[in-house]
PDB file of C-alpha atoms in Angstrom:
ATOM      1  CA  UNK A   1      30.082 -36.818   8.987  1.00 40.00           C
ATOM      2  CA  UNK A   2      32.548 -37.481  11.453  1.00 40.00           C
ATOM      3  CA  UNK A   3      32.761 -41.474  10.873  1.00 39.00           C
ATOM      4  CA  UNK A   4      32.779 -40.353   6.900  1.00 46.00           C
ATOM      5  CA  UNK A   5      35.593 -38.377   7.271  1.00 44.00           C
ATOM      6  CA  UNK A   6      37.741 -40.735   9.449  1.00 43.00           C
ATOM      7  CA  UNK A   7      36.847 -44.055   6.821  1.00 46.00           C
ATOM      8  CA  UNK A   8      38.410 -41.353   4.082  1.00 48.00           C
ATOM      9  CA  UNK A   9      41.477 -41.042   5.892  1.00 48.00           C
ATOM     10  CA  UNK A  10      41.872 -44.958   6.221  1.00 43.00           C
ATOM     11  CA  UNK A  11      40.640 -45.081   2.836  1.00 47.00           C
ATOM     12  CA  UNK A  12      42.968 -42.914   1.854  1.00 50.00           C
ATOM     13  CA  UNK A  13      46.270 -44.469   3.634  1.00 51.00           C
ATOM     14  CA  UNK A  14      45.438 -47.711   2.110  1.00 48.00           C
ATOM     15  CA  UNK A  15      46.164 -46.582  -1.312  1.00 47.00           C
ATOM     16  CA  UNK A  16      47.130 -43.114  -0.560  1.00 63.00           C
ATOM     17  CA  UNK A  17      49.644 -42.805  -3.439  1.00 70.00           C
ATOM     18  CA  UNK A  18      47.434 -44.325  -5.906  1.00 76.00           C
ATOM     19  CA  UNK A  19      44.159 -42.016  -5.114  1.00 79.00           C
ATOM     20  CA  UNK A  20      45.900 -38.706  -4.356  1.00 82.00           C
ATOM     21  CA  UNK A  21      47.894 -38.876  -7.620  1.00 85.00           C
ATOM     22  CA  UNK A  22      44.317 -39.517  -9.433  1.00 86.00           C
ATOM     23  CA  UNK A  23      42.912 -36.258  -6.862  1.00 88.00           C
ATOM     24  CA  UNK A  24      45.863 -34.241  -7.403  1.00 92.00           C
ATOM     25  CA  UNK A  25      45.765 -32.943 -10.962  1.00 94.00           C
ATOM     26  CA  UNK A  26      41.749 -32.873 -11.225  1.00 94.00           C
ATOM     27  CA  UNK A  27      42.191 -30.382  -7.711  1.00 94.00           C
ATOM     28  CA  UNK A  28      44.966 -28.529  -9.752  1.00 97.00           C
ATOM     29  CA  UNK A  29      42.755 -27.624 -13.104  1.00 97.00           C
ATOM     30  CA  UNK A  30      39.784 -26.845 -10.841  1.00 97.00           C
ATOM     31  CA  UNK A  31      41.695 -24.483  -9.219  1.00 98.00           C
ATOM     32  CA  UNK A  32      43.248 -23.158 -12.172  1.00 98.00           C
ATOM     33  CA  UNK A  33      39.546 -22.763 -13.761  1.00 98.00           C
ATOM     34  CA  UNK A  34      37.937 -21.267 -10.540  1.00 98.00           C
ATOM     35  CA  UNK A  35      41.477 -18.482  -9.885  1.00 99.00           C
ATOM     36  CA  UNK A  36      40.256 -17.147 -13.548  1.00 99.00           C
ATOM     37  CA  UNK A  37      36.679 -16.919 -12.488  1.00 99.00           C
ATOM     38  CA  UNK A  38      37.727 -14.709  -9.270  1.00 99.00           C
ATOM     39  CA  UNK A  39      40.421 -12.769 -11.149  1.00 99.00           C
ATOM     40  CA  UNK A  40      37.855 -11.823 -14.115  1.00 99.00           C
ATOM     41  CA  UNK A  41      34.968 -10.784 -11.841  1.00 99.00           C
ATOM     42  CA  UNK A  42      36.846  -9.827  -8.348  1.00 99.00           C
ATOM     43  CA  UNK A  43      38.485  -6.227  -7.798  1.00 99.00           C
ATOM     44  CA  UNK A  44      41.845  -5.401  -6.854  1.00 99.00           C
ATOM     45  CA  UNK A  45      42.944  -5.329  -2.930  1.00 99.00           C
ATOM     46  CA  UNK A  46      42.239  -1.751  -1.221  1.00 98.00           C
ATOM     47  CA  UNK A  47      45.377   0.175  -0.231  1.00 98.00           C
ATOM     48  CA  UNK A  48      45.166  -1.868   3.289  1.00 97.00           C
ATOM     49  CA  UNK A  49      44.756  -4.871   2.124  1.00 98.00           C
ATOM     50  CA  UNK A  50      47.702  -4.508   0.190  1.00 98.00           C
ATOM     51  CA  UNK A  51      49.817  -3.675   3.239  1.00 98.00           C
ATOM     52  CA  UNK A  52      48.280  -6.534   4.884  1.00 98.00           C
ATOM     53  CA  UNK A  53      49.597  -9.018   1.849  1.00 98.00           C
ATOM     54  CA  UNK A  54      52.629  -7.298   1.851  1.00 98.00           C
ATOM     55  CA  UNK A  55      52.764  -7.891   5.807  1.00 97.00           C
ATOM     56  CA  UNK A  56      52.068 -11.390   5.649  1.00 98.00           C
ATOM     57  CA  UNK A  57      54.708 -11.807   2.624  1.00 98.00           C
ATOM     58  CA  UNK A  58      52.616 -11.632  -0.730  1.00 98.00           C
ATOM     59  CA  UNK A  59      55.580 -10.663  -3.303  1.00 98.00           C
ATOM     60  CA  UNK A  60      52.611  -9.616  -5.883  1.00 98.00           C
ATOM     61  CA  UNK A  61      49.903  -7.653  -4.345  1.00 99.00           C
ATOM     62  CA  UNK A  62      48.766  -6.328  -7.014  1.00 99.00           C
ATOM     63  CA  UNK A  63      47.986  -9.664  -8.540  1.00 99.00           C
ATOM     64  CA  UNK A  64      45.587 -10.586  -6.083  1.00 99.00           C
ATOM     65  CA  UNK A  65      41.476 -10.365  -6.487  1.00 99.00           C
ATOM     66  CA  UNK A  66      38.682 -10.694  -4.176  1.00 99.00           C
ATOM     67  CA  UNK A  67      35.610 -12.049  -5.310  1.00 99.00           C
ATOM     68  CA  UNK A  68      32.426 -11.883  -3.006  1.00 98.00           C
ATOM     69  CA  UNK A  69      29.902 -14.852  -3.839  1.00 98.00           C
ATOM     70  CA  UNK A  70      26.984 -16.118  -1.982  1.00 98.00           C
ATOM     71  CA  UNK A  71      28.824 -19.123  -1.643  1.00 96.00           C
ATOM     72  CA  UNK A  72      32.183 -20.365  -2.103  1.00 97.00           C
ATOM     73  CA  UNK A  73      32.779 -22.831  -5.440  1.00 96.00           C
ATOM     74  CA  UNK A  74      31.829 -26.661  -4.390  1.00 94.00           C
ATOM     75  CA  UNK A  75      33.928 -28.675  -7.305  1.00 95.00           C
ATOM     76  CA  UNK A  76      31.037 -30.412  -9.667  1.00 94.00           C
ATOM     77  CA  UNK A  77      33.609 -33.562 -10.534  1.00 91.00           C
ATOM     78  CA  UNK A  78      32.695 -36.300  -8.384  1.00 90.00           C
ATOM     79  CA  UNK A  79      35.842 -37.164  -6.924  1.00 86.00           C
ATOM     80  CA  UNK A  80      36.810 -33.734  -5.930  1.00 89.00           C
ATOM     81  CA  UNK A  81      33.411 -33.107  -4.281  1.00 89.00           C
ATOM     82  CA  UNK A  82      33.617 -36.048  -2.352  1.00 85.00           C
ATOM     83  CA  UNK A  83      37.032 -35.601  -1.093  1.00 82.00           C
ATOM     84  CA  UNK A  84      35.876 -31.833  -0.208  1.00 84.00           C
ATOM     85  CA  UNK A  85      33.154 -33.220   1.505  1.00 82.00           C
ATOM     86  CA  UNK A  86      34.943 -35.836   3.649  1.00 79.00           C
ATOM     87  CA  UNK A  87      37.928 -33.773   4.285  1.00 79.00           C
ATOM     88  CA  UNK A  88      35.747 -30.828   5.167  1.00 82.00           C
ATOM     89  CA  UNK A  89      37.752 -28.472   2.977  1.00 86.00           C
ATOM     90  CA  UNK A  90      35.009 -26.821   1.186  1.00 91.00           C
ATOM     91  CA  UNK A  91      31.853 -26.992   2.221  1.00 89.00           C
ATOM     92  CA  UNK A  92      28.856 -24.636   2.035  1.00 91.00           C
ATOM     93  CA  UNK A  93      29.561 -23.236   5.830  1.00 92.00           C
ATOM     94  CA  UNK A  94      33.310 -22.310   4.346  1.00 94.00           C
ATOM     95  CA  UNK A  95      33.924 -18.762   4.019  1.00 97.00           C
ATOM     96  CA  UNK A  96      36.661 -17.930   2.301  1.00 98.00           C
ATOM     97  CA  UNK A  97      39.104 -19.869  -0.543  1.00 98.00           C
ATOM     98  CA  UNK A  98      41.992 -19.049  -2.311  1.00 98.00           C
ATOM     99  CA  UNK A  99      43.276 -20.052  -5.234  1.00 98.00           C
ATOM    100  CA  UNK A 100      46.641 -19.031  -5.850  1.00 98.00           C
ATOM    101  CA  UNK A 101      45.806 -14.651  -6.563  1.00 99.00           C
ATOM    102  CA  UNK A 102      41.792 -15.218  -6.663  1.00 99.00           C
ATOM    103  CA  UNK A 103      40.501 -15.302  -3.517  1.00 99.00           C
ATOM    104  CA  UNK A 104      36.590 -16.012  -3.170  1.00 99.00           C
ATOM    105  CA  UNK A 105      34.879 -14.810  -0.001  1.00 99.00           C
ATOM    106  CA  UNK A 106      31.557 -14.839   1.102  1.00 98.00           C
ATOM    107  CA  UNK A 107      29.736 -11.644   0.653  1.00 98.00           C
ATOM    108  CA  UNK A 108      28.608 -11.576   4.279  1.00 97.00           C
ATOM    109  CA  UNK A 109      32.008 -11.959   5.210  1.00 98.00           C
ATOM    110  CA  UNK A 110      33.558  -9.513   2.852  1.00 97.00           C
ATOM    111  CA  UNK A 111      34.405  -7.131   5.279  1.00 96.00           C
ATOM    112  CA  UNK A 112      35.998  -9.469   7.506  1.00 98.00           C
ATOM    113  CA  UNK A 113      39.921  -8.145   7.982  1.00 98.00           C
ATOM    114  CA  UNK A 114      40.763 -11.614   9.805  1.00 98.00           C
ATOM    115  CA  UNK A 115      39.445 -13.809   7.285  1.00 98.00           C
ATOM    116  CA  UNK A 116      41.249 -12.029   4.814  1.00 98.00           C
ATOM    117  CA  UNK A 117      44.264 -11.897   6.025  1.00 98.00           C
ATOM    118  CA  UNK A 118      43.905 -15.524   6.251  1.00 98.00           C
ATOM    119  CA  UNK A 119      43.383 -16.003   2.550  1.00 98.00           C
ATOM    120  CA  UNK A 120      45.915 -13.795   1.859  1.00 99.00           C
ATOM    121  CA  UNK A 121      48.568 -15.457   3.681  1.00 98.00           C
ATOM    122  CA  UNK A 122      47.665 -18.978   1.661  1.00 98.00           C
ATOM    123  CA  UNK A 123      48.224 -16.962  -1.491  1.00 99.00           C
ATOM    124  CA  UNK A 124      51.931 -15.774  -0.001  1.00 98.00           C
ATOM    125  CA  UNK A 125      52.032 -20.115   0.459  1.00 98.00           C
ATOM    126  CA  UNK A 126      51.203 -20.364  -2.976  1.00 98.00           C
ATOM    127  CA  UNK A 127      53.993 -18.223  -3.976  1.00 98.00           C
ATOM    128  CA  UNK A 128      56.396 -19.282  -1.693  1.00 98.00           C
ATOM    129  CA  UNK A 129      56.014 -23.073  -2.894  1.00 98.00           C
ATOM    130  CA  UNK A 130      55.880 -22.235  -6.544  1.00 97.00           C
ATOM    131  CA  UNK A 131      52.418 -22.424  -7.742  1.00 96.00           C
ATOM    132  CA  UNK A 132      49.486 -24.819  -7.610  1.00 97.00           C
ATOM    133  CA  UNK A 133      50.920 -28.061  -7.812  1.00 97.00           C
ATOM    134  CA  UNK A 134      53.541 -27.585  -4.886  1.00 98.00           C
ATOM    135  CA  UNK A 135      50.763 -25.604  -2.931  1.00 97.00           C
ATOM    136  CA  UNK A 136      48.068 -27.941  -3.337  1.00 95.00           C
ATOM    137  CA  UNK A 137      50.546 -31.014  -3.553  1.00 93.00           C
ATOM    138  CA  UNK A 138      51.486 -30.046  -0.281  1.00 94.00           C
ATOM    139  CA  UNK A 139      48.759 -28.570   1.156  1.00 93.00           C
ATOM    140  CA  UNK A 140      45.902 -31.347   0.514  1.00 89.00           C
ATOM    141  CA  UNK A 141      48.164 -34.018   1.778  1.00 87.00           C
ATOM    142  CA  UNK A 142      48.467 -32.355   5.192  1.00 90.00           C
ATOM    143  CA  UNK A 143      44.468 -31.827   5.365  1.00 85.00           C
ATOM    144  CA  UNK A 144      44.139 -35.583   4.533  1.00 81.00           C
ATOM    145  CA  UNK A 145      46.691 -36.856   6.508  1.00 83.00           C
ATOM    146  CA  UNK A 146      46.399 -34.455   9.770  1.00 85.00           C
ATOM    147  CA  UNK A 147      43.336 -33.297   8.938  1.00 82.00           C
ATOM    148  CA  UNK A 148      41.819 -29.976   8.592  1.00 82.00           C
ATOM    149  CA  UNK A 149      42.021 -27.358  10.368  1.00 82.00           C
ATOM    150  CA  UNK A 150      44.648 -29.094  12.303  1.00 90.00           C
ATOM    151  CA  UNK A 151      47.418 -29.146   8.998  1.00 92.00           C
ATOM    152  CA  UNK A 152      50.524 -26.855   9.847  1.00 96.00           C
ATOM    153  CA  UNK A 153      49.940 -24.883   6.626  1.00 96.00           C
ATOM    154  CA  UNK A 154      46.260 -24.130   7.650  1.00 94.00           C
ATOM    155  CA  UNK A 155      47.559 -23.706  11.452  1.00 95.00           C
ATOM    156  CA  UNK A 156      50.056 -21.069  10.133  1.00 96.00           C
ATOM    157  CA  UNK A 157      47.333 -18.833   8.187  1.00 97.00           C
ATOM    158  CA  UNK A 158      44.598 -19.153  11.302  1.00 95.00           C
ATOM    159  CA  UNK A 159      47.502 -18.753  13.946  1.00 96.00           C
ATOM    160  CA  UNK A 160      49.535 -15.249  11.712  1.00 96.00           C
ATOM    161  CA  UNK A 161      45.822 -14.159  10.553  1.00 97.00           C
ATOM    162  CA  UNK A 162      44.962 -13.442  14.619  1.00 96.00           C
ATOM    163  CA  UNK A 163      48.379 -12.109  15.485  1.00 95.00           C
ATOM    164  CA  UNK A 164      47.926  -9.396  12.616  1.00 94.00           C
ATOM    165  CA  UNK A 165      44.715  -8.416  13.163  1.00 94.00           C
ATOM    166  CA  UNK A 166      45.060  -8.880  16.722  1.00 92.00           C
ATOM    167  CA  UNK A 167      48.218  -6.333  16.531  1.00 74.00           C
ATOM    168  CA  UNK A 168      46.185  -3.908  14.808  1.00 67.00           C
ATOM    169  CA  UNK A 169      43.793  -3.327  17.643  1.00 58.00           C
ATOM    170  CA  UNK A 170      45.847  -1.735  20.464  1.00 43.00           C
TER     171      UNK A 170
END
């Protein structure tokens, strides 16, 4: 998987331009789809949860829905799924994945305060950047080019998501 993921990348800066503008707007309606799927069937962020969004600098809370699934969303369109799959970004090991204020999360994982914390502070990205577009614009160019988990957006929500939690403790 490793060899597959680094032939992507040089795939992928050969024509970068050309196949992320073709990626970009498929990865936008899929999310758009799959954020009305979580924020039909999800519930509502306890009252700590809330503080945590508000903590990590989610302006809308109450926006914001956490669906537990047995496994996170794979896309079905073949281009996504095969960019997911060589950039590692969702696979069926992932955990968590938000999209915009629907967040999915494992159900074995659903009581996991880190990992939501982390979710929560890539919806307060969303937000920040203006929606899906700018987020995932922005956000799946860094995990192609850098690479995932390594991309400073990712690095932020893994690096804020242990101070939190980590503050919490003592």
């Amino acid at each position: 998987m490793l060899l597959s993921y680094f032939s992507f990348r040089l795939r992928f800066s050969s024509y970068a331009q050309d196949q992320f503008e073709i990626l970009l707007p498929l990865a936008c309606e899929w999310a758009e789809v799959k954020e009305k799927v979580a924020l039909e069937n999800g519930v509502p962020l306890s009252s700590a949860q809330a503080e945590d969004a508000k903590r990590v600098g989610v302006i809308h809370p109450e926006r914001v829905k956490i669906f537990a699934v047995p496994q996170i969303p794979i896309p079905r369109h073949p281009i996504l799924r095969s960019a997911a799959e060589e950039t590692q970004l969702i696979t069926p090991a992932t955990d968590g994945l938000t999209l915009r204020y629907g967040i999915f999360i494992k159900s074995s994982f659903l009581n996991d305060r880190r990992l939501i914390v982390h979710e929560l502070i890539h919806t307060s990205q969303y937000e920040k950047l203006g929606g899906f577009l700018p987020f995932l614009r922005k956000y799946l160019m860094e995990c192609i080019t850098i690479g995932y988990p390594e991309a400073p957006m990712e690095q932020e929500a893994i690096r804020l998501s242990m101070v939190i939690c980590a503050d919490s403790k003592s």
